[in-house]
mmCIF file of C-alpha atoms in Angstrom:
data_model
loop_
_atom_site.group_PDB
_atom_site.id
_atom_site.type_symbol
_atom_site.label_atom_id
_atom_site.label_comp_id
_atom_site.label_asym_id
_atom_site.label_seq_id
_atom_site.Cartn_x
_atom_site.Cartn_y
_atom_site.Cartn_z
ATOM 1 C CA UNK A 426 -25.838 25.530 -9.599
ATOM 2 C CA UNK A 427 -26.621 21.852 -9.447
ATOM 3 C CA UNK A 428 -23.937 19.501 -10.822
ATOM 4 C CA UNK A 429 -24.826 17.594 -14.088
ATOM 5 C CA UNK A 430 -24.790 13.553 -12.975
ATOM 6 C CA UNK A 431 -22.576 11.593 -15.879
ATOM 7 C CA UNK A 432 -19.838 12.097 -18.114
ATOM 8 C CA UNK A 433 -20.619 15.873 -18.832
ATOM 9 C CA UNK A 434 -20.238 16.671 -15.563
ATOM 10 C CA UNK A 435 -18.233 20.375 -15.259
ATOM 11 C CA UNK A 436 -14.683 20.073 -13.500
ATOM 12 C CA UNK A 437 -14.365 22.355 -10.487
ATOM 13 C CA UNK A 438 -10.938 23.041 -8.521
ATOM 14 C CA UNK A 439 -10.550 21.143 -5.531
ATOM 15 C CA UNK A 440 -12.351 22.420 -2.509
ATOM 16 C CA UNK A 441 -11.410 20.472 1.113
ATOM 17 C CA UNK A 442 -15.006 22.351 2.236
ATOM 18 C CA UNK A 443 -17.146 20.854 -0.748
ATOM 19 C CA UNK A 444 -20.900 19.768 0.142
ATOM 20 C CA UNK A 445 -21.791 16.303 -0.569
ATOM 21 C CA UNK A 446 -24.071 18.132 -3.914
ATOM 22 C CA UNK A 447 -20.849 19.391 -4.988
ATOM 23 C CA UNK A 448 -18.340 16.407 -4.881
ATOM 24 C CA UNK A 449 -19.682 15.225 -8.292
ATOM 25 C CA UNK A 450 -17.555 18.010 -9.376
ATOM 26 C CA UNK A 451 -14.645 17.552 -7.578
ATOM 27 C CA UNK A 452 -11.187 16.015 -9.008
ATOM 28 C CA UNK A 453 -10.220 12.642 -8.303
ATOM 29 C CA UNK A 454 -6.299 13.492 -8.807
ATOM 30 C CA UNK A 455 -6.871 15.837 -5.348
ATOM 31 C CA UNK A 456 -9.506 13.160 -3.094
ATOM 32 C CA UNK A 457 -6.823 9.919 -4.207
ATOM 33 C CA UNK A 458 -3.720 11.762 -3.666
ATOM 34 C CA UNK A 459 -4.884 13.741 -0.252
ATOM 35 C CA UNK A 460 -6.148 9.879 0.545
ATOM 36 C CA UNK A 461 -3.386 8.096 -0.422
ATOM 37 C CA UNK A 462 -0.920 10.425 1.551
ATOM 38 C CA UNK A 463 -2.870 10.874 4.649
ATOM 39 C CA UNK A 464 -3.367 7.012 4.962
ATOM 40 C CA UNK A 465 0.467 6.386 4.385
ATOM 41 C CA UNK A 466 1.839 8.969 6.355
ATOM 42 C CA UNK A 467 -0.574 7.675 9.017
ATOM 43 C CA UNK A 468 0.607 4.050 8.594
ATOM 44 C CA UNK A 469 4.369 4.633 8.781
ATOM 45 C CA UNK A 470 3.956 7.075 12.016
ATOM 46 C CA UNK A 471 2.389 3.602 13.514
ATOM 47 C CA UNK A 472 4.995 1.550 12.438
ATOM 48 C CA UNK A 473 7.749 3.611 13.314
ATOM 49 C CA UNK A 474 6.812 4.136 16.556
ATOM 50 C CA UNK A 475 7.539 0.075 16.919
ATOM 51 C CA UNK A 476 10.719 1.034 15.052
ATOM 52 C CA UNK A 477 9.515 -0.733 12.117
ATOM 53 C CA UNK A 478 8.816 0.708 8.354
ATOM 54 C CA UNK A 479 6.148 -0.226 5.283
ATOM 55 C CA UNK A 480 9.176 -1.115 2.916
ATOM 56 C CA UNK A 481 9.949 -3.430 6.027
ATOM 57 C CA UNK A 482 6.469 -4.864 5.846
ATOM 58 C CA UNK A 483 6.706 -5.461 1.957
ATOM 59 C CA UNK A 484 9.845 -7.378 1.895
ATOM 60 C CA UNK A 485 8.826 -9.278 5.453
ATOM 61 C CA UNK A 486 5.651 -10.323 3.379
ATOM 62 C CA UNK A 487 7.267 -10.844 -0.180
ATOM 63 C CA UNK A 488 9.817 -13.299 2.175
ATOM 64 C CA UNK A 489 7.161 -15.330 3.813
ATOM 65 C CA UNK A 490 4.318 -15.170 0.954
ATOM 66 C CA UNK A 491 5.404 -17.046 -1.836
ATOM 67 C CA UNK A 492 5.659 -20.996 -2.814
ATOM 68 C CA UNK A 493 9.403 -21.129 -2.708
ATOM 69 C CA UNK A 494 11.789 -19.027 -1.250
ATOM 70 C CA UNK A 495 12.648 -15.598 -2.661
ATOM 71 C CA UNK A 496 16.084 -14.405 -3.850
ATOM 72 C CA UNK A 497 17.236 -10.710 -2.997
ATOM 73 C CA UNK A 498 17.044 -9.887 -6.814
ATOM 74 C CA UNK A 499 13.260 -11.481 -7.075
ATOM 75 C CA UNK A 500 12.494 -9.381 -3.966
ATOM 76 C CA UNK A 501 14.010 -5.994 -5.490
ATOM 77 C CA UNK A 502 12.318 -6.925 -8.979
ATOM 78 C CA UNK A 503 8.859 -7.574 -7.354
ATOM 79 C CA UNK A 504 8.488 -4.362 -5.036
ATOM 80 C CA UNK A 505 10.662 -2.035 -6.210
ATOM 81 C CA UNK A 506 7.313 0.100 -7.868
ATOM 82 C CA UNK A 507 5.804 -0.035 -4.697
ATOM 83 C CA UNK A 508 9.324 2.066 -2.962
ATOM 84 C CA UNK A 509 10.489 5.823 -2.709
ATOM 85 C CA UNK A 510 12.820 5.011 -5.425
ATOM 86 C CA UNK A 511 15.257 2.095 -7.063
ATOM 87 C CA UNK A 512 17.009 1.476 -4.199
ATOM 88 C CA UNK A 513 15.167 1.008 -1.218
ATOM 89 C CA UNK A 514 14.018 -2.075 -1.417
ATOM 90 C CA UNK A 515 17.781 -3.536 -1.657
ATOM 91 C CA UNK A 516 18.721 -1.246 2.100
ATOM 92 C CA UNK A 517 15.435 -2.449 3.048
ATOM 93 C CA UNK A 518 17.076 -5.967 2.515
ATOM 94 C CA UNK A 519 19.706 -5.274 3.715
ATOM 95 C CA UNK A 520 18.591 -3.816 7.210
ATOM 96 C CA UNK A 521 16.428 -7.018 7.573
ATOM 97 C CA UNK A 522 19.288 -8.902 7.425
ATOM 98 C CA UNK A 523 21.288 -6.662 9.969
ATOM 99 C CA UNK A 524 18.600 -7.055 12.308
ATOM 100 C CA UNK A 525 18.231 -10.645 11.943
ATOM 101 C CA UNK A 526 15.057 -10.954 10.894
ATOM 102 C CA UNK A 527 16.013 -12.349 7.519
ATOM 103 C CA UNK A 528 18.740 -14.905 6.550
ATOM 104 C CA UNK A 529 20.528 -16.112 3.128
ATOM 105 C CA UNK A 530 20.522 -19.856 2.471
ATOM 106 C CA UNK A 531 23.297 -21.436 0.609
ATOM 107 C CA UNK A 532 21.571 -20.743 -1.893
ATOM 108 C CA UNK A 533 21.046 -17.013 -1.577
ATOM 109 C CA UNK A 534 17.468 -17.410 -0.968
ATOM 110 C CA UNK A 535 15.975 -15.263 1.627
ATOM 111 C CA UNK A 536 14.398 -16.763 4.529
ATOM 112 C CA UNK A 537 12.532 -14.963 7.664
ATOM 113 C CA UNK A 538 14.185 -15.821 11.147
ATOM 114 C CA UNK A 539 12.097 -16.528 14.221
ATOM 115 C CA UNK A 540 12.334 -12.740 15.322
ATOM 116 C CA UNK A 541 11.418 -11.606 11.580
ATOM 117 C CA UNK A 542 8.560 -13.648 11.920
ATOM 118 C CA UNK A 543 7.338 -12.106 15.169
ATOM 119 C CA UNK A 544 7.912 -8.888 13.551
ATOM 120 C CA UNK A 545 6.143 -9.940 10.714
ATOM 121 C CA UNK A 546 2.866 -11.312 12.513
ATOM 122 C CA UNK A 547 3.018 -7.839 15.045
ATOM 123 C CA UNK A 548 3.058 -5.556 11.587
ATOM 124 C CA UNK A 549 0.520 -7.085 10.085
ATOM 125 C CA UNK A 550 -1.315 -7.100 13.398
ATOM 126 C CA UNK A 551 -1.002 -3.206 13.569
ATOM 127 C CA UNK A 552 -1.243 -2.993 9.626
ATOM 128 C CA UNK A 553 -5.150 -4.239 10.525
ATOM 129 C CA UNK A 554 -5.154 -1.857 13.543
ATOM 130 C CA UNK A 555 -4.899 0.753 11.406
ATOM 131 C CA UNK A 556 -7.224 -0.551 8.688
ATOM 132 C CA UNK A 557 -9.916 -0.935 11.258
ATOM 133 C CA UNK A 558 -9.545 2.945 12.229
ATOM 134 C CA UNK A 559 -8.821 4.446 8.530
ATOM 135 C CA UNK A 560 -12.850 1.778 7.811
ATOM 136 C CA UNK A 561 -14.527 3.351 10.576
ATOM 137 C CA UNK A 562 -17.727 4.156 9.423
ATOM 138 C CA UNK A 563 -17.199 2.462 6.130
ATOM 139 C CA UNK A 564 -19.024 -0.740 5.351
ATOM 140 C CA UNK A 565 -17.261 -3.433 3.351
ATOM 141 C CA UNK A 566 -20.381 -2.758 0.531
ATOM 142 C CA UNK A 567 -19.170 0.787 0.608
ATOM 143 C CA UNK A 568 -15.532 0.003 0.347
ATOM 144 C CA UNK A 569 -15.664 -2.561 -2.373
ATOM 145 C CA UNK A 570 -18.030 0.213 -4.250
ATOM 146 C CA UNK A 571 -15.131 2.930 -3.846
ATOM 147 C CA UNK A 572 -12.209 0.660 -5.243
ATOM 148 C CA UNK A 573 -14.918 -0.568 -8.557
ATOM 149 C CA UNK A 574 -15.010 2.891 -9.281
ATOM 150 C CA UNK A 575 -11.679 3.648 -8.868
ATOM 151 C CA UNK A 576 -10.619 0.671 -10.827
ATOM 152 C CA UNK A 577 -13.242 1.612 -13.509
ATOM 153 C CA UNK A 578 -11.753 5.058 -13.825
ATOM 154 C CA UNK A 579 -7.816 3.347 -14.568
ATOM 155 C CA UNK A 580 -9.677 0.973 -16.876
ATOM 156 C CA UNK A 581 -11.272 4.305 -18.538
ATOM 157 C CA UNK A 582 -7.890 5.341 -18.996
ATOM 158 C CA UNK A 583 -5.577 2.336 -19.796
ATOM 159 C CA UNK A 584 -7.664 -0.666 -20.294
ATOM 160 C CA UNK A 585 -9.502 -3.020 -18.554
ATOM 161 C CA UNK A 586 -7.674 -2.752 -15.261
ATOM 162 C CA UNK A 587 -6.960 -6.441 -14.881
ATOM 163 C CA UNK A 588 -3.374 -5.954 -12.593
ATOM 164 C CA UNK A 589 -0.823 -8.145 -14.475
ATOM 165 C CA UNK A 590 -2.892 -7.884 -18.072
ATOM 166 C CA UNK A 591 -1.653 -5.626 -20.850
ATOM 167 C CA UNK A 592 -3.909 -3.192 -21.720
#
């Protein structure tokens, strides 16, 4: 049986063997969630084998990123959705700190160190490493196409997908 093309198209369960004339059919829940978790679990086993994590990465990039420097609370506030759960991103803080590769001002603003800046730049480095290998075979074109629909399906469900705009 053929697939119907559009909005009436039948649901099937999902099927890791479908056929190119059957992924019309196929649930995005399954392809976004087996994508999501292969590319993250693939990400952190690069990064930890430089003894380094994501949540690492985040904060490392929150820290450097912005016009003024960060406190610890406006670090937590700002990635904490991003984490395993509430607290992470405050250890994750707090391990940067151990390791030197963040400092407090007098001001309790955080601030990266030479060294957290080296393992900033090497992380984002192997962060495009990565990217390069999970693209392979993908043109930009074919990306950006992927993420419109995928932002056009959250639109179809809570608005008009504009990140920061209420819906």
């Amino acid at each position: 049986m053929e697939p119907l093309i559009g909005n009436t198209t039948d649901q099937a369960p999902a099927n890791p063997a479908a056929t190119d004339d059957m992924l019309a059919t196929q649930p995005i829940g399954y392809w976004s969630g087996l994508t999501h978790a292969t590319v993250t679990r693939h990400l952190r086993d690069a990064m930890a084998r430089i003894d380094a994590t994501q949540p690492q990465y985040w904060v490392l990039n929150r820290v450097n990123g912005g016009p003024a420097a960060p406190s610890r609370e406006e670090v937590v506030a700002q990635l904490t959705h991003l984490a395993d759960g509430p607290h992470e991103i405050a250890r994750v803080v707090d391990q940067l700190l151990h390791r030197e590769w963040l400092r407090i001002d007098d001001g309790q603003r955080l601030h990266l160190t030479d060294a957290g800046e080296a393992a900033r730049a090497r992380l984002r480095e192997l962060a495009t490493e990565v990217r390069a290998e999970v693209h392979e075979g993908i043109s930009d074109t074919e990306y950006v196409a992927a993420l419109q629909v995928l932002r056009k399906m959250v639109a179809n469900i809570e608005g008009d997908g504009t990140p920061g705009k209420p819906f």
